[in-house]
Amino acid sequence: MSENRIAKESQVKEIVEKINASEALVVAEYAGLTVKETQELRKQLKEKGVELKVYKNRLVKLAMEEAGFKEINSELTGPNAFAFGMEDGISPAKVLAEFAKKHEALKLKAGTYEGKVIDLAELEVIATLPTFEEALTMLAMSMLSPLKNVSVGLNMLATEGHLEKGAEEAKPETEAKPESEAKPEEEAKPEEEVKPEEAKPETEPQEAEVTAKEETATEEVAKEEAPTTEVEEAKEGE
């Protein structure tokens, strides 16, 4: 076996391993990109955990057949670059699609995603999806959004003076003091012992009045009877 054949078989094996190890693969035609633009694309892809490789289409076709993605071989024409997503399946399509908007020379063609071959239309849809990190950021923002709205609202109220005004209205006229500090206006004085009044018979004034009336009546009767007695004695003397 020639060294050239051994080298080709080794390279096909390498491609198969990368296909199996990656979360997704994107095939893009890069004819027309400058060296500087290609380096910038590699840098952006690397930051997202994507490896950009250039292989001969014939070797990639052999690897695709061995990996079970031979349907993609019809797209393997012209100078192609292969982006392997080693960390997630969205970043290869997202980074390449964003870069292609500013560099028309880069054209996405097809790829693999979740174990199947996808066309350009499906690649464009995947490119709009959030990555795992972006999804976490969106989730965190959605959770913090209500708190942020409350904070902004309170800040606006404080700026307009509504909070201070509301606090003043909410204060009672006289703040309640703790029982230990509160002093009664007048200290409670012990109740004076009420001495029971000596019971006076209610009948005494009445009896005294009756007695006085009786004495008066007796005197009057005595005056009336006195002349009668003197007359009677005079008659008896005759």
Coordinates of N, CA, C and O in Angstrom, one line a residue, residues 49-223:
G49 N -16.5 27.5 19.9 CA -16.3 26.0 19.9 C -16.5 25.3 18.6 O -16.9 24.1 18.6
V50 N -16.3 26.0 17.5 CA -16.5 25.4 16.2 C -15.1 25.4 15.4 O -14.4 26.3 15.4
E51 N -14.8 24.2 14.9 CA -13.6 24.0 14.1 C -13.9 24.1 12.6 O -14.8 23.5 12.1
L52 N -13.1 24.9 11.9 CA -13.3 25.1 10.5 C -12.1 24.4 9.8 O -11.0 24.6 10.0
K53 N -12.5 23.4 8.9 CA -11.5 22.6 8.2 C -11.8 22.7 6.7 O -13.0 22.8 6.3
V54 N -10.7 22.5 5.9 CA -10.8 22.4 4.4 C -10.3 21.1 4.0 O -9.1 20.7 4.3
Y55 N -11.2 20.3 3.4 CA -10.8 18.9 2.9 C -11.2 18.8 1.4 O -12.0 19.6 0.9
K56 N -10.6 17.9 0.8 CA -10.9 17.6 -0.6 C -12.3 16.9 -0.6 O -12.6 16.1 0.2
N57 N -13.2 17.3 -1.5 CA -14.5 16.8 -1.6 C -14.6 15.3 -1.7 O -15.5 14.6 -1.1
R58 N -13.7 14.7 -2.5 CA -13.7 13.3 -2.7 C -13.5 12.5 -1.3 O -14.1 11.5 -1.1
L59 N -12.6 13.0 -0.5 CA -12.4 12.4 0.8 C -13.5 12.6 1.7 O -13.9 11.6 2.5
V60 N -14.2 13.7 1.7 CA -15.3 14.0 2.5 C -16.5 13.1 2.1 O -17.2 12.6 3.0
K61 N -16.6 12.8 0.8 CA -17.7 12.0 0.3 C -17.5 10.6 0.9 O -18.5 9.9 1.3
L62 N -16.3 10.1 0.9 CA -16.0 8.8 1.5 C -16.4 8.7 3.0 O -17.0 7.8 3.5
A63 N -16.0 9.8 3.7 CA -16.3 9.9 5.1 C -17.8 10.0 5.4 O -18.3 9.4 6.3
M64 N -18.5 10.7 4.6 CA -19.9 10.9 4.7 C -20.6 9.5 4.5 O -21.6 9.2 5.2
E65 N -20.2 8.8 3.6 CA -20.8 7.5 3.3 C -20.6 6.6 4.5 O -21.4 5.8 4.9
E66 N -19.4 6.6 5.0 CA -19.0 5.8 6.2 C -19.8 6.2 7.4 O -20.2 5.4 8.3
A67 N -20.0 7.5 7.6 CA -20.7 8.0 8.8 C -22.2 7.9 8.6 O -23.0 8.2 9.6
G68 N -22.7 7.6 7.4 CA -24.2 7.5 7.2 C -24.9 8.8 6.8 O -26.1 8.9 6.9
F69 N -24.1 9.7 6.1 CA -24.7 11.0 5.7 C -24.4 11.1 4.2 O -24.2 12.3 3.7
K70 N -24.6 10.1 3.4 CA -24.2 10.2 2.0 C -25.2 11.1 1.2 O -24.8 11.5 0.1
E71 N -26.4 11.4 1.7 CA -27.3 12.3 1.1 C -26.7 13.7 0.8 O -27.1 14.4 -0.1
I72 N -25.7 14.1 1.6 CA -25.1 15.4 1.5 C -24.1 15.5 0.4 O -23.7 16.6 0.0
N73 N -23.7 14.4 -0.2 CA -22.6 14.4 -1.2 C -23.0 15.1 -2.4 O -22.1 15.6 -3.1
S74 N -24.3 15.3 -2.7 CA -24.6 16.1 -3.9 C -24.3 17.6 -3.8 O -24.2 18.3 -4.8
E75 N -24.1 18.0 -2.6 CA -23.7 19.4 -2.3 C -22.2 19.6 -2.3 O -21.7 20.8 -2.2
L76 N -21.4 18.6 -2.4 CA -20.0 18.7 -2.3 C -19.3 18.9 -3.6 O -18.6 18.1 -4.2
T77 N -19.5 20.1 -4.1 CA -18.9 20.6 -5.3 C -18.2 22.0 -5.1 O -18.8 22.7 -4.3
G78 N -17.2 22.2 -5.7 CA -16.5 23.5 -5.6 C -15.7 23.5 -4.3 O -15.6 22.6 -3.5
P79 N -15.0 24.7 -4.1 CA -14.2 24.8 -2.9 C -15.0 25.0 -1.6 O -15.7 26.0 -1.4
N80 N -15.1 23.9 -0.8 CA -15.9 24.0 0.4 C -15.1 24.0 1.7 O -14.0 23.4 1.8
A81 N -15.7 24.6 2.7 CA -15.1 24.6 4.0 C -16.1 23.9 4.9 O -17.3 24.0 4.7
F82 N -15.6 23.2 5.9 CA -16.5 22.4 6.8 C -16.4 22.8 8.2 O -15.3 22.8 8.8
A83 N -17.5 23.3 8.8 CA -17.5 23.8 10.2 C -18.1 22.7 11.1 O -19.3 22.4 10.9
F84 N -17.3 22.2 12.0 CA -17.8 21.2 12.9 C -18.1 21.9 14.3 O -17.2 22.4 15.0
G85 N -19.3 21.7 14.7 CA -19.8 22.3 16.0 C -19.5 21.3 17.1 O -20.2 20.3 17.3
M86 N -18.4 21.5 17.9 CA -17.9 20.5 18.9 C -18.6 20.7 20.2 O -18.6 19.9 21.1
E87 N -19.2 21.9 20.4 CA -19.9 22.2 21.7 C -21.4 22.3 21.6 O -22.1 21.9 22.6
D88 N -21.9 22.8 20.6 CA -23.4 22.8 20.4 C -23.7 22.7 18.9 O -22.8 22.9 18.0
G89 N -25.0 22.4 18.6 CA -25.3 22.3 17.2 C -25.8 23.5 16.5 O -26.2 23.5 15.3
I90 N -25.9 24.6 17.2 CA -26.5 25.9 16.6 C -25.4 26.8 16.2 O -25.5 27.5 15.2
S91 N -24.3 26.9 16.9 CA -23.2 27.9 16.7 C -22.7 27.8 15.3 O -22.4 28.9 14.7
P92 N -22.4 26.6 14.7 CA -21.9 26.7 13.3 C -22.7 27.4 12.3 O -22.3 28.3 11.6
A93 N -24.0 27.1 12.3 CA -25.0 27.8 11.4 C -25.1 29.3 11.7 O -25.2 30.1 10.8
K94 N -25.2 29.6 13.0 CA -25.4 31.0 13.5 C -24.2 31.8 13.1 O -24.4 32.9 12.5
V95 N -23.0 31.4 13.4 CA -21.8 32.2 13.1 C -21.6 32.4 11.6 O -21.3 33.5 11.1
L96 N -21.7 31.3 10.8 CA -21.6 31.4 9.4 C -22.6 32.2 8.7 O -22.3 33.0 7.8
A97 N -23.9 32.1 9.2 CA -24.9 32.9 8.6 C -24.7 34.4 8.9 O -24.9 35.3 8.0
E98 N -24.3 34.8 10.1 CA -24.0 36.2 10.4 C -22.8 36.7 9.6 O -22.8 37.8 9.1
F99 N -21.8 35.9 9.4 CA -20.6 36.3 8.6 C -21.0 36.4 7.2 O -20.5 37.4 6.5
A100 N -21.9 35.6 6.6 CA -22.3 35.6 5.2 C -23.1 36.9 4.9 O -23.1 37.4 3.8
K101 N -23.7 37.5 5.9 CA -24.5 38.7 5.7 C -23.6 39.9 5.3 O -24.0 40.8 4.6
K102 N -22.3 39.9 5.8 CA -21.4 40.9 5.5 C -20.4 40.5 4.5 O -19.7 41.4 3.9
H103 N -20.3 39.2 4.1 CA -19.4 38.8 3.1 C -20.1 37.8 2.2 O -20.3 36.7 2.4
E104 N -20.5 38.4 1.0 CA -21.4 37.6 0.1 C -20.6 36.5 -0.6 O -21.2 35.6 -1.1
A105 N -19.3 36.5 -0.5 CA -18.5 35.4 -1.1 C -18.8 34.1 -0.3 O -18.6 33.0 -0.9
L106 N -19.2 34.1 0.9 CA -19.4 32.9 1.7 C -20.9 32.5 1.5 O -21.8 33.3 1.8
K107 N -21.1 31.3 1.1 CA -22.4 30.8 0.8 C -22.6 29.4 1.6 O -21.9 28.5 1.3
L108 N -23.6 29.4 2.4 CA -24.0 28.2 3.1 C -24.7 27.2 2.1 O -25.5 27.7 1.3
K109 N -24.5 25.9 2.2 CA -25.0 25.0 1.3 C -25.9 23.9 1.9 O -27.0 23.7 1.5
A110 N -25.3 23.2 2.9 CA -26.1 22.1 3.6 C -25.3 21.8 4.9 O -24.4 22.4 5.2
G111 N -25.8 20.7 5.5 CA -25.2 20.3 6.8 C -25.8 19.1 7.4 O -26.7 18.5 6.8
T112 N -25.4 18.8 8.6 CA -26.0 17.8 9.4 C -26.4 18.4 10.8 O -25.7 19.2 11.3
Y113 N -27.5 17.9 11.3 CA -28.0 18.4 12.6 C -28.9 17.3 13.2 O -29.8 16.8 12.6
E114 N -28.6 16.9 14.5 CA -29.3 15.9 15.2 C -29.5 14.6 14.4 O -30.5 14.0 14.3
G115 N -28.3 14.2 13.8 CA -28.3 12.9 13.2 C -28.9 12.8 11.8 O -29.1 11.7 11.3
K116 N -29.2 13.9 11.2 CA -29.8 13.9 9.8 C -29.2 15.0 8.9 O -28.7 16.0 9.5
V117 N -29.3 14.8 7.6 CA -28.9 15.8 6.7 C -29.9 16.9 6.5 O -31.1 16.6 6.4
I118 N -29.5 18.2 6.5 CA -30.4 19.3 6.4 C -30.0 20.2 5.2 O -28.8 20.3 4.9
D119 N -30.9 20.9 4.6 CA -30.6 21.7 3.4 C -30.4 23.2 3.9 O -30.5 23.5 5.1
L120 N -30.3 24.1 2.9 CA -30.1 25.5 3.2 C -31.2 26.1 4.0 O -30.9 26.9 4.9
A121 N -32.4 25.8 3.6 CA -33.6 26.4 4.3 C -33.6 26.0 5.8 O -33.9 26.9 6.7
E122 N -33.3 24.8 6.1 CA -33.2 24.4 7.5 C -32.1 25.0 8.2 O -32.2 25.3 9.4
L123 N -30.9 25.2 7.5 CA -29.8 25.8 8.1 C -30.2 27.3 8.5 O -29.8 27.7 9.6
E124 N -30.9 27.9 7.7 CA -31.2 29.3 8.0 C -32.2 29.4 9.2 O -32.1 30.4 10.0
V125 N -33.0 28.4 9.3 CA -33.9 28.4 10.5 C -33.1 28.1 11.8 O -33.3 28.8 12.8
I126 N -32.2 27.2 11.7 CA -31.3 26.9 12.9 C -30.5 28.1 13.3 O -30.2 28.3 14.5
A127 N -30.1 28.8 12.3 CA -29.2 30.0 12.6 C -30.0 31.1 13.4 O -29.3 31.9 14.0
T128 N -31.3 31.0 13.4 CA -32.1 32.0 14.2 C -32.3 31.6 15.6 O -32.8 32.3 16.4
L129 N -32.0 30.3 15.9 CA -32.3 29.8 17.2 C -31.2 30.3 18.2 O -30.1 30.5 17.8
P130 N -31.6 30.4 19.5 CA -30.6 30.9 20.5 C -29.7 29.7 20.9 O -30.2 28.5 20.9
T131 N -28.5 29.9 21.1 CA -27.6 28.9 21.6 C -27.9 28.6 23.1 O -28.8 29.3 23.7
F132 N -27.3 27.6 23.7 CA -27.5 27.2 25.1 C -27.2 28.4 26.0 O -28.0 28.7 26.9
E133 N -26.1 29.1 25.8 CA -25.7 30.2 26.6 C -26.7 31.4 26.4 O -27.1 32.0 27.4
E134 N -27.2 31.6 25.2 CA -28.1 32.7 24.9 C -29.5 32.4 25.5 O -30.2 33.2 26.0
A135 N -29.9 31.1 25.5 CA -31.1 30.7 26.1 C -31.1 30.9 27.6 O -32.1 31.3 28.2
L136 N -30.0 30.6 28.3 CA -29.8 30.8 29.7 C -29.9 32.3 30.0 O -30.6 32.7 31.0
T137 N -29.3 33.1 29.2 CA -29.3 34.6 29.4 C -30.8 35.1 29.2 O -31.2 35.9 30.0
M138 N -31.5 34.6 28.2 CA -32.9 35.0 28.0 C -33.7 34.6 29.2 O -34.6 35.4 29.6
L139 N -33.5 33.4 29.7 CA -34.3 32.9 30.9 C -34.0 33.8 32.1 O -34.9 34.2 32.8
A140 N -32.7 34.1 32.3 CA -32.4 34.9 33.5 C -33.0 36.3 33.3 O -33.5 36.9 34.3
M141 N -33.0 36.9 32.1 CA -33.5 38.2 31.9 C -35.0 38.2 32.1 O -35.6 39.2 32.7
S142 N -35.7 37.1 31.7 CA -37.2 37.1 31.9 C -37.5 37.0 33.4 O -38.5 37.5 33.8
M143 N -36.6 36.3 34.1 CA -36.9 36.2 35.6 C -36.6 37.5 36.3 O -37.3 37.8 37.3
L144 N -35.6 38.2 35.8 CA -35.2 39.5 36.5 C -36.1 40.6 36.0 O -36.1 41.7 36.7
S145 N -36.8 40.5 34.9 CA -37.5 41.6 34.3 C -38.6 42.1 35.3 O -38.7 43.3 35.5
P146 N -39.4 41.3 36.0 CA -40.4 41.8 36.9 C -39.7 42.6 38.1 O -40.2 43.7 38.4
L147 N -38.6 42.1 38.6 CA -37.9 42.8 39.6 C -37.4 44.2 39.1 O -37.4 45.2 39.8
K148 N -36.9 44.1 37.9 CA -36.4 45.4 37.3 C -37.5 46.4 37.2 O -37.3 47.6 37.4
N149 N -38.7 45.9 36.7 CA -39.8 46.9 36.6 C -40.2 47.5 37.9 O -40.5 48.7 38.0
V150 N -40.2 46.6 38.9 CA -40.6 47.1 40.3 C -39.6 48.2 40.7 O -39.9 49.2 41.3
S151 N -38.3 47.9 40.5 CA -37.2 48.8 40.9 C -37.3 50.1 40.2 O -37.2 51.2 40.8
V152 N -37.6 50.1 38.9 CA -37.8 51.3 38.1 C -39.0 52.1 38.6 O -38.9 53.3 38.7
G153 N -40.1 51.4 38.9 CA -41.3 52.0 39.3 C -41.0 52.7 40.7 O -41.4 53.9 40.9
L154 N -40.4 52.1 41.6 CA -40.1 52.7 42.9 C -39.1 53.9 42.7 O -39.3 54.9 43.4
N155 N -38.2 53.8 41.8 CA -37.3 54.9 41.6 C -38.0 56.1 41.1 O -37.7 57.2 41.5
M156 N -38.9 55.8 40.2 CA -39.7 56.9 39.6 C -40.6 57.6 40.7 O -40.7 58.8 40.8
L157 N -41.2 56.8 41.5 CA -42.0 57.3 42.6 C -41.2 58.1 43.6 O -41.6 59.2 44.0
A158 N -40.0 57.6 43.9 CA -39.1 58.3 44.8 C -38.6 59.7 44.2 O -38.6 60.7 44.9
T159 N -38.4 59.6 42.9 CA -37.9 60.9 42.2 C -39.0 61.9 42.2 O -38.8 63.1 42.4
E160 N -40.3 61.5 42.0 CA -41.4 62.4 42.0 C -41.9 62.8 43.4 O -42.7 63.6 43.5
G161 N -41.3 62.2 44.4 CA -41.7 62.5 45.8 C -42.9 61.9 46.3 O -43.4 62.2 47.4
H162 N -43.5 60.9 45.5 CA -44.7 60.2 46.0 C -44.5 59.4 47.2 O -45.3 59.2 48.1
L163 N -43.3 58.7 47.3 CA -43.0 57.8 48.4 C -42.9 58.6 49.7 O -43.5 58.2 50.7
E164 N -42.2 59.8 49.7 CA -42.1 60.6 50.9 C -43.5 61.1 51.3 O -43.8 61.1 52.5
K165 N -44.3 61.6 50.3 CA -45.6 62.1 50.7 C -46.5 61.0 51.2 O -47.2 61.2 52.2
G166 N -46.4 59.8 50.6 CA -47.2 58.7 51.1 C -46.8 58.3 52.5 O -47.6 57.9 53.4
A167 N -45.5 58.3 52.8 CA -45.0 58.0 54.1 C -45.4 59.0 55.2 O -45.8 58.6 56.3
E168 N -45.5 60.3 54.8 CA -45.9 61.3 55.8 C -47.4 61.1 56.1 O -47.9 61.2 57.2
E169 N -48.2 60.8 55.0 CA -49.6 60.6 55.3 C -49.9 59.3 56.1 O -50.9 59.2 56.8
A170 N -49.0 58.3 55.9 CA -49.2 57.1 56.7 C -48.8 57.2 58.1 O -49.2 56.4 58.9
K171 N -48.0 58.3 58.5 CA -47.6 58.4 59.9 C -48.8 58.8 60.8 O -49.6 59.6 60.5
P172 N -49.0 58.2 62.0 CA -50.1 58.6 62.9 C -49.7 59.9 63.5 O -48.6 60.4 63.5
E173 N -50.8 60.6 64.0 CA -50.6 62.0 64.6 C -49.6 61.9 65.7 O -48.8 62.8 65.9
T174 N -49.8 61.0 66.6 CA -48.9 60.8 67.7 C -48.4 59.4 67.7 O -49.2 58.5 67.7
E175 N -47.1 59.3 67.7 CA -46.5 58.0 67.6 C -46.7 57.3 69.0 O -46.5 57.9 70.0
A176 N -47.1 56.0 68.9 CA -47.3 55.3 70.1 C -45.9 55.0 70.8 O -45.0 54.7 70.1
K177 N -45.8 55.3 72.0 CA -44.6 55.1 72.8 C -44.7 53.7 73.5 O -45.7 53.3 73.8
P178 N -43.6 53.1 73.7 CA -43.6 51.9 74.4 C -44.1 52.1 75.8 O -44.0 53.1 76.4
E179 N -44.7 51.0 76.3 CA -45.3 51.1 77.6 C -44.3 51.5 78.7 O -44.7 52.2 79.6
S180 N -43.0 51.1 78.5 CA -42.0 51.5 79.5 C -41.8 53.0 79.5 O -41.4 53.5 80.5
E181 N -41.9 53.6 78.3 CA -41.6 55.1 78.2 C -42.9 55.9 78.4 O -42.8 57.1 78.8
A182 N -44.0 55.3 78.1 CA -45.3 56.1 78.3 C -45.5 56.4 79.7 O -45.5 55.6 80.6
K183 N -45.8 57.7 79.9 CA -46.2 58.2 81.3 C -47.6 58.6 81.3 O -48.0 59.4 80.5
P184 N -48.4 58.2 82.2 CA -49.8 58.6 82.3 C -49.8 60.1 82.6 O -49.0 60.6 83.3
E185 N -50.8 60.8 82.1 CA -51.0 62.2 82.4 C -51.1 62.5 83.8 O -50.5 63.4 84.4
E186 N -51.9 61.7 84.5 CA -52.0 61.8 85.9 C -51.8 60.5 86.6 O -52.3 59.5 86.1
E187 N -50.9 60.5 87.5 CA -50.6 59.2 88.2 C -51.9 58.8 88.9 O -52.6 59.5 89.6
A188 N -52.1 57.5 88.8 CA -53.3 56.9 89.5 C -53.1 57.1 91.0 O -52.1 56.7 91.5
K189 N -54.1 57.7 91.6 CA -54.0 57.9 93.1 C -54.9 56.8 93.7 O -55.9 56.4 93.2
P190 N -54.4 56.4 94.8 CA -55.2 55.3 95.5 C -56.6 55.9 95.9 O -56.7 57.1 96.3
E191 N -57.6 55.2 95.7 CA -58.9 55.7 96.1 C -59.0 55.9 97.6 O -58.6 55.1 98.4
E192 N -59.6 57.1 97.9 CA -59.7 57.3 99.3 C -60.8 56.5 99.9 O -61.8 56.2 99.3
E193 N -60.5 56.1 101.1 CA -61.5 55.2 101.7 C -62.7 56.0 102.1 O -62.7 57.1 102.7
V194 N -63.8 55.5 101.6 CA -65.1 56.2 101.9 C -65.6 55.7 103.2 O -65.8 54.6 103.4
K195 N -65.7 56.7 104.1 CA -66.2 56.4 105.4 C -67.7 56.4 105.4 O -68.3 57.3 104.9
P196 N -68.2 55.3 105.8 CA -69.7 55.2 105.8 C -70.3 56.2 106.7 O -69.8 56.4 107.9
E197 N -71.2 57.0 106.3 CA -71.9 57.9 107.2 C -72.7 57.2 108.2 O -73.3 56.1 108.0
E198 N -72.7 57.8 109.4 CA -73.4 57.1 110.4 C -74.9 57.2 110.1 O -75.5 58.2 109.7
A199 N -75.4 56.0 110.1 CA -76.8 55.9 109.8 C -77.7 56.6 110.8 O -77.6 56.4 112.0
K200 N -78.4 57.6 110.3 CA -79.3 58.3 111.2 C -80.7 57.8 110.9 O -81.1 57.6 109.8
P201 N -81.4 57.6 112.0 CA -82.8 57.1 111.8 C -83.6 58.1 111.1 O -83.6 59.3 111.4
E202 N -84.2 57.6 110.0 CA -85.0 58.6 109.2 C -86.2 59.0 110.0 O -86.8 60.0 109.7
T203 N -86.6 58.3 111.0 CA -87.8 58.6 111.8 C -87.7 59.8 112.8 O -88.6 60.3 113.2
E204 N -86.3 60.1 113.1 CA -86.1 61.1 114.1 C -86.7 62.5 113.7 O -87.4 63.1 114.5
P205 N -86.4 63.0 112.6 CA -87.0 64.3 112.3 C -88.5 64.3 112.2 O -89.2 65.2 112.7
Q206 N -89.0 63.1 111.7 CA -90.5 63.0 111.7 C -91.1 63.0 113.1 O -92.1 63.6 113.4
E207 N -90.4 62.1 113.9 CA -90.9 62.0 115.3 C -90.9 63.4 116.0 O -91.8 63.8 116.8
A208 N -89.7 64.1 115.8 CA -89.6 65.4 116.5 C -90.7 66.4 116.0 O -91.3 67.1 116.8
E209 N -91.0 66.3 114.7 CA -92.0 67.2 114.2 C -93.4 66.9 114.7 O -94.2 67.7 115.1
V210 N -93.6 65.5 114.8 CA -94.9 65.1 115.4 C -95.0 65.5 116.8 O -96.1 66.0 117.3
T211 N -93.9 65.3 117.6 CA -94.0 65.7 119.0 C -94.2 67.2 119.2 O -95.0 67.6 120.1
A212 N -93.6 68.0 118.3 CA -93.8 69.4 118.4 C -95.2 69.8 118.1 O -95.9 70.6 118.8
K213 N -95.8 69.1 117.1 CA -97.2 69.4 116.8 C -98.1 69.0 117.9 O -99.1 69.6 118.2
E214 N -97.8 67.8 118.5 CA -98.7 67.4 119.6 C -98.6 68.3 120.8 O -99.6 68.6 121.4
E215 N -97.4 68.8 121.1 CA -97.3 69.8 122.2 C -98.1 71.1 121.9 O -98.8 71.6 122.8
T216 N -98.0 71.5 120.7 CA -98.8 72.7 120.3 C -100.3 72.5 120.4 O -101.0 73.3 120.9
A217 N -100.7 71.3 120.0 CA -102.1 71.0 120.0 C -102.6 70.9 121.5 O -103.7 71.3 121.9
T218 N -101.7 70.4 122.4 CA -102.1 70.2 123.8 C -102.3 71.6 124.4 O -103.2 71.8 125.2
E219 N -101.3 72.5 124.0 CA -101.4 73.8 124.6 C -102.7 74.5 124.2 O -103.3 75.2 125.0
E220 N -103.0 74.4 122.9 CA -104.3 75.0 122.5 C -105.5 74.4 123.2 O -106.4 75.1 123.6
V221 N -105.4 73.1 123.3 CA -106.6 72.5 124.0 C -106.7 72.9 125.4 O -107.7 73.2 126.0
A222 N -105.5 73.1 126.1 CA -105.5 73.6 127.5 C -106.1 75.0 127.6 O -106.8 75.3 128.5
K223 N -105.8 75.8 126.6 CA -106.3 77.2 126.7 C -107.8 77.2 126.5 O -108.5 78.0 127.1

